[in-house]
Amino acid sequence: MLVAAAGAALEIPPLLPAVLAGDVVFGAAIPWLVVGLISLAQRVTPPELQGRVYAAVETLITTPQTISIALGAALITVTGYQTLLLAMAATIALAAIYLLTRPEQRQAARRRTRTAATTSPASQRTHTTPVLPGNGHTAGPLDSAGAPSQTAPGT
């Protein structure tokens, strides 16, 4: 988010190189924000509800965007674009600072990630020696991934 705020701040001065650099920086920040939001929604939502939650998230994103276009068009005639860019940069920076000062959220996310890794079906899978079809003999030792070992028996 701080990258987006920096991009908006670079667009404030009426200098073409600064505005172009701000556009590039702000444009590079947008995928980080969108991917982060969608990833968060997927992480905290049960699989059977993800379609509904994604639709709600999209509504919560696009509705304010639409309103902000109309509101921005009205405000720019009164205040000018530099004031609006300054307000946008300040709002984004304040939101980023607020999120960066929330250590309990980062700790909770780490706990969820560790819990999900230890309770996933892949971590609970036991590695058994497969039986070859036909003669009932085993295929031999398995490596750590559960595949037949490439080493010769007895080595």
PDB file of C-alpha atoms in Angstrom:
ATOM      1  CA  MET A   1       0.000   0.000   0.000  1.00  0.00           C
ATOM      2  CA  LEU A   2       2.875   2.343   0.654  1.00  0.00           C
ATOM      3  CA  VAL A   3       3.982   1.798  -2.945  1.00  0.00           C
ATOM      4  CA  ALA A   4       0.551   2.947  -4.143  1.00  0.00           C
ATOM      5  CA  ALA A   5       0.743   5.991  -1.864  1.00  0.00           C
ATOM      6  CA  ALA A   6       4.204   6.818  -3.226  1.00  0.00           C
ATOM      7  CA  GLY A   7       2.901   6.511  -6.793  1.00  0.00           C
ATOM      8  CA  ALA A   8       0.028   8.874  -6.050  1.00  0.00           C
ATOM      9  CA  ALA A   9       2.394  11.338  -4.375  1.00  0.00           C
ATOM     10  CA  LEU A  10       4.695  11.317  -7.412  1.00  0.00           C
ATOM     11  CA  GLU A  11       1.767  12.398  -9.583  1.00  0.00           C
ATOM     12  CA  ILE A  12       1.142  15.612  -7.611  1.00  0.00           C
ATOM     13  CA  PRO A  13       3.780  17.934  -9.119  1.00  0.00           C
ATOM     14  CA  PRO A  14       2.913  19.149 -12.631  1.00  0.00           C
ATOM     15  CA  LEU A  15       6.105  17.676 -14.118  1.00  0.00           C
ATOM     16  CA  LEU A  16       5.754  15.070 -16.847  1.00  0.00           C
ATOM     17  CA  PRO A  17       8.634  12.798 -15.696  1.00  0.00           C
ATOM     18  CA  ALA A  18       7.287  12.728 -12.124  1.00  0.00           C
ATOM     19  CA  VAL A  19       3.728  12.023 -13.278  1.00  0.00           C
ATOM     20  CA  LEU A  20       4.889   9.220 -15.582  1.00  0.00           C
ATOM     21  CA  ALA A  21       6.991   7.693 -12.794  1.00  0.00           C
ATOM     22  CA  GLY A  22       3.991   7.953 -10.459  1.00  0.00           C
ATOM     23  CA  ASP A  23       1.787   6.208 -13.012  1.00  0.00           C
ATOM     24  CA  VAL A  24       4.277   3.351 -13.309  1.00  0.00           C
ATOM     25  CA  VAL A  25       4.687   2.987  -9.537  1.00  0.00           C
ATOM     26  CA  PHE A  26       0.955   3.210  -8.838  1.00  0.00           C
ATOM     27  CA  GLY A  27       0.179   0.806 -11.665  1.00  0.00           C
ATOM     28  CA  ALA A  28       2.711  -1.684 -10.292  1.00  0.00           C
ATOM     29  CA  ALA A  29       1.056  -1.530  -6.857  1.00  0.00           C
ATOM     30  CA  ILE A  30      -2.442  -2.359  -8.080  1.00  0.00           C
ATOM     31  CA  PRO A  31      -1.794  -6.100  -8.722  1.00  0.00           C
ATOM     32  CA  TRP A  32      -0.233  -6.433  -5.255  1.00  0.00           C
ATOM     33  CA  LEU A  33      -3.328  -4.947  -3.661  1.00  0.00           C
ATOM     34  CA  VAL A  34      -5.825  -6.958  -5.694  1.00  0.00           C
ATOM     35  CA  VAL A  35      -3.964 -10.271  -5.362  1.00  0.00           C
ATOM     36  CA  GLY A  36      -3.539  -9.666  -1.631  1.00  0.00           C
ATOM     37  CA  LEU A  37      -7.238  -8.991  -1.166  1.00  0.00           C
ATOM     38  CA  ILE A  38      -8.373 -12.004  -3.193  1.00  0.00           C
ATOM     39  CA  SER A  39      -5.800 -14.252  -1.472  1.00  0.00           C
ATOM     40  CA  LEU A  40      -7.021 -13.110   1.928  1.00  0.00           C
ATOM     41  CA  ALA A  41     -10.625 -13.811   0.977  1.00  0.00           C
ATOM     42  CA  GLN A  42      -9.675 -17.292  -0.251  1.00  0.00           C
ATOM     43  CA  ARG A  43      -7.589 -18.048   2.831  1.00  0.00           C
ATOM     44  CA  VAL A  44     -10.281 -17.213   5.379  1.00  0.00           C
ATOM     45  CA  THR A  45     -13.291 -18.551   3.447  1.00  0.00           C
ATOM     46  CA  PRO A  46     -14.447 -22.178   3.445  1.00  0.00           C
ATOM     47  CA  PRO A  47     -14.218 -23.700  -0.052  1.00  0.00           C
ATOM     48  CA  GLU A  48     -17.981 -24.104  -0.409  1.00  0.00           C
ATOM     49  CA  LEU A  49     -18.526 -20.350   0.129  1.00  0.00           C
ATOM     50  CA  GLN A  50     -15.688 -18.954  -1.979  1.00  0.00           C
ATOM     51  CA  GLY A  51     -17.882 -18.138  -4.983  1.00  0.00           C
ATOM     52  CA  ARG A  52     -20.283 -16.105  -2.892  1.00  0.00           C
ATOM     53  CA  VAL A  53     -17.503 -14.362  -1.001  1.00  0.00           C
ATOM     54  CA  TYR A  54     -15.680 -13.513  -4.240  1.00  0.00           C
ATOM     55  CA  ALA A  55     -18.886 -11.973  -5.614  1.00  0.00           C
ATOM     56  CA  ALA A  56     -19.314  -9.937  -2.413  1.00  0.00           C
ATOM     57  CA  VAL A  57     -15.674  -8.779  -2.524  1.00  0.00           C
ATOM     58  CA  GLU A  58     -16.038  -7.700  -6.152  1.00  0.00           C
ATOM     59  CA  THR A  59     -19.184  -5.757  -5.262  1.00  0.00           C
ATOM     60  CA  LEU A  60     -17.386  -4.094  -2.349  1.00  0.00           C
ATOM     61  CA  ILE A  61     -14.559  -3.078  -4.708  1.00  0.00           C
ATOM     62  CA  THR A  62     -16.467  -1.950  -7.799  1.00  0.00           C
ATOM     63  CA  THR A  63     -19.256  -0.021  -6.057  1.00  0.00           C
ATOM     64  CA  PRO A  64     -16.917   2.462  -4.316  1.00  0.00           C
ATOM     65  CA  GLN A  65     -14.880   2.713  -7.540  1.00  0.00           C
ATOM     66  CA  THR A  66     -17.973   3.754  -9.449  1.00  0.00           C
ATOM     67  CA  ILE A  67     -19.002   6.247  -6.783  1.00  0.00           C
ATOM     68  CA  SER A  68     -15.457   7.647  -6.585  1.00  0.00           C
ATOM     69  CA  ILE A  69     -15.417   8.332 -10.333  1.00  0.00           C
ATOM     70  CA  ALA A  70     -18.569  10.431 -10.066  1.00  0.00           C
ATOM     71  CA  LEU A  71     -17.443  12.109  -6.848  1.00  0.00           C
ATOM     72  CA  GLY A  72     -13.939  12.754  -8.226  1.00  0.00           C
ATOM     73  CA  ALA A  73     -15.364  14.332 -11.376  1.00  0.00           C
ATOM     74  CA  ALA A  74     -17.425  16.694  -9.233  1.00  0.00           C
ATOM     75  CA  LEU A  75     -14.608  17.484  -6.780  1.00  0.00           C
ATOM     76  CA  ILE A  76     -11.984  18.151  -9.441  1.00  0.00           C
ATOM     77  CA  THR A  77     -13.984  21.113 -10.706  1.00  0.00           C
ATOM     78  CA  VAL A  78     -13.915  22.602  -7.208  1.00  0.00           C
ATOM     79  CA  THR A  79     -10.516  21.662  -5.766  1.00  0.00           C
ATOM     80  CA  GLY A  80      -8.220  20.639  -8.609  1.00  0.00           C
ATOM     81  CA  TYR A  81      -6.413  17.389  -9.259  1.00  0.00           C
ATOM     82  CA  GLN A  82      -3.401  18.052  -7.001  1.00  0.00           C
ATOM     83  CA  THR A  83      -5.553  18.310  -3.887  1.00  0.00           C
ATOM     84  CA  LEU A  84      -7.358  15.086  -4.779  1.00  0.00           C
ATOM     85  CA  LEU A  85      -4.070  13.266  -5.404  1.00  0.00           C
ATOM     86  CA  LEU A  86      -2.719  14.510  -2.082  1.00  0.00           C
ATOM     87  CA  ALA A  87      -5.846  13.296  -0.273  1.00  0.00           C
ATOM     88  CA  MET A  88      -5.597   9.941  -2.040  1.00  0.00           C
ATOM     89  CA  ALA A  89      -1.906   9.509  -1.170  1.00  0.00           C
ATOM     90  CA  ALA A  90      -2.530  10.473   2.464  1.00  0.00           C
ATOM     91  CA  THR A  91      -5.490   8.097   2.805  1.00  0.00           C
ATOM     92  CA  ILE A  92      -3.584   5.169   1.311  1.00  0.00           C
ATOM     93  CA  ALA A  93      -0.512   5.908   3.468  1.00  0.00           C
ATOM     94  CA  LEU A  94      -2.612   6.102   6.649  1.00  0.00           C
ATOM     95  CA  ALA A  95      -4.281   2.782   5.812  1.00  0.00           C
ATOM     96  CA  ALA A  96      -0.889   1.183   5.160  1.00  0.00           C
ATOM     97  CA  ILE A  97       0.560   2.514   8.408  1.00  0.00           C
ATOM     98  CA  TYR A  98      -2.459   1.241  10.318  1.00  0.00           C
ATOM     99  CA  LEU A  99      -2.052  -2.234   8.824  1.00  0.00           C
ATOM    100  CA  LEU A 100       1.685  -2.274   9.482  1.00  0.00           C
ATOM    101  CA  THR A 101       1.083  -1.516  13.167  1.00  0.00           C
ATOM    102  CA  ARG A 102      -1.227  -4.517  13.658  1.00  0.00           C
ATOM    103  CA  PRO A 103       1.189  -7.293  14.776  1.00  0.00           C
ATOM    104  CA  GLU A 104      -1.614  -9.469  16.155  1.00  0.00           C
ATOM    105  CA  GLN A 105      -3.039  -9.829  12.647  1.00  0.00           C
ATOM    106  CA  ARG A 106       0.309 -10.992  11.271  1.00  0.00           C
ATOM    107  CA  GLN A 107       0.734 -13.433  14.178  1.00  0.00           C
ATOM    108  CA  ALA A 108      -2.775 -14.845  13.654  1.00  0.00           C
ATOM    109  CA  ALA A 109      -2.041 -15.321   9.948  1.00  0.00           C
ATOM    110  CA  ARG A 110       1.176 -17.188  10.780  1.00  0.00           C
ATOM    111  CA  ARG A 111      -0.704 -19.457  13.206  1.00  0.00           C
ATOM    112  CA  ARG A 112      -3.371 -20.216  10.585  1.00  0.00           C
ATOM    113  CA  THR A 113      -0.711 -21.023   8.013  1.00  0.00           C
ATOM    114  CA  ARG A 114       1.127 -23.356  10.402  1.00  0.00           C
ATOM    115  CA  THR A 115      -2.138 -25.030  11.456  1.00  0.00           C
ATOM    116  CA  ALA A 116      -3.208 -25.515   7.840  1.00  0.00           C
ATOM    117  CA  ALA A 117       0.165 -27.033   6.969  1.00  0.00           C
ATOM    118  CA  THR A 118       0.055 -29.524   9.843  1.00  0.00           C
ATOM    119  CA  THR A 119      -3.568 -30.542   9.274  1.00  0.00           C
ATOM    120  CA  SER A 120      -3.463 -30.822   5.489  1.00  0.00           C
ATOM    121  CA  PRO A 121      -4.169 -34.270   3.993  1.00  0.00           C
ATOM    122  CA  ALA A 122      -0.707 -34.293   2.394  1.00  0.00           C
ATOM    123  CA  SER A 123       1.026 -33.990   5.789  1.00  0.00           C
ATOM    124  CA  GLN A 124      -1.113 -36.808   7.244  1.00  0.00           C
ATOM    125  CA  ARG A 125      -0.454 -39.240   4.412  1.00  0.00           C
ATOM    126  CA  THR A 126       1.470 -42.331   5.467  1.00  0.00           C
ATOM    127  CA  HIS A 127       4.077 -43.781   3.176  1.00  0.00           C
ATOM    128  CA  THR A 128       3.542 -47.490   2.663  1.00  0.00           C
ATOM    129  CA  THR A 129       5.318 -49.879   0.411  1.00  0.00           C
ATOM    130  CA  PRO A 130       3.141 -50.461  -2.666  1.00  0.00           C
ATOM    131  CA  VAL A 131       2.312 -53.993  -3.722  1.00  0.00           C
ATOM    132  CA  LEU A 132       3.079 -54.793  -7.334  1.00  0.00           C
ATOM    133  CA  PRO A 133       0.138 -56.150  -9.319  1.00  0.00           C
ATOM    134  CA  GLY A 134       0.223 -59.784 -10.288  1.00  0.00           C
ATOM    135  CA  ASN A 135       2.694 -61.468  -7.947  1.00  0.00           C
ATOM    136  CA  GLY A 136       1.951 -59.723  -4.642  1.00  0.00           C
ATOM    137  CA  HIS A 137       5.586 -58.725  -4.053  1.00  0.00           C
ATOM    138  CA  THR A 138       6.433 -55.270  -2.803  1.00  0.00           C
ATOM    139  CA  ALA A 139       8.129 -52.686  -4.959  1.00  0.00           C
ATOM    140  CA  GLY A 140      10.868 -52.047  -2.402  1.00  0.00           C
ATOM    141  CA  PRO A 141      11.709 -49.077  -0.191  1.00  0.00           C
ATOM    142  CA  LEU A 142      10.152 -45.668  -0.733  1.00  0.00           C
ATOM    143  CA  ASP A 143      11.871 -42.291  -0.729  1.00  0.00           C
ATOM    144  CA  SER A 144      10.610 -39.333   1.344  1.00  0.00           C
ATOM    145  CA  ALA A 145       8.050 -38.394  -1.338  1.00  0.00           C
ATOM    146  CA  GLY A 146       6.516 -41.894  -1.356  1.00  0.00           C
ATOM    147  CA  ALA A 147       8.017 -42.924  -4.700  1.00  0.00           C
ATOM    148  CA  PRO A 148      10.020 -46.137  -5.126  1.00  0.00           C
ATOM    149  CA  SER A 149      13.617 -45.605  -4.087  1.00  0.00           C
ATOM    150  CA  GLN A 150      16.277 -45.587  -6.779  1.00  0.00           C
ATOM    151  CA  THR A 151      18.881 -47.257  -4.568  1.00  0.00           C
ATOM    152  CA  ALA A 152      19.607 -50.950  -4.826  1.00  0.00           C
ATOM    153  CA  PRO A 153      18.367 -53.183  -1.980  1.00  0.00           C
ATOM    154  CA  GLY A 154      20.888 -53.624   0.770  1.00  0.00           C
ATOM    155  CA  THR A 155      22.749 -50.329   0.141  1.00  0.00           C
TER     156      THR A 155
END
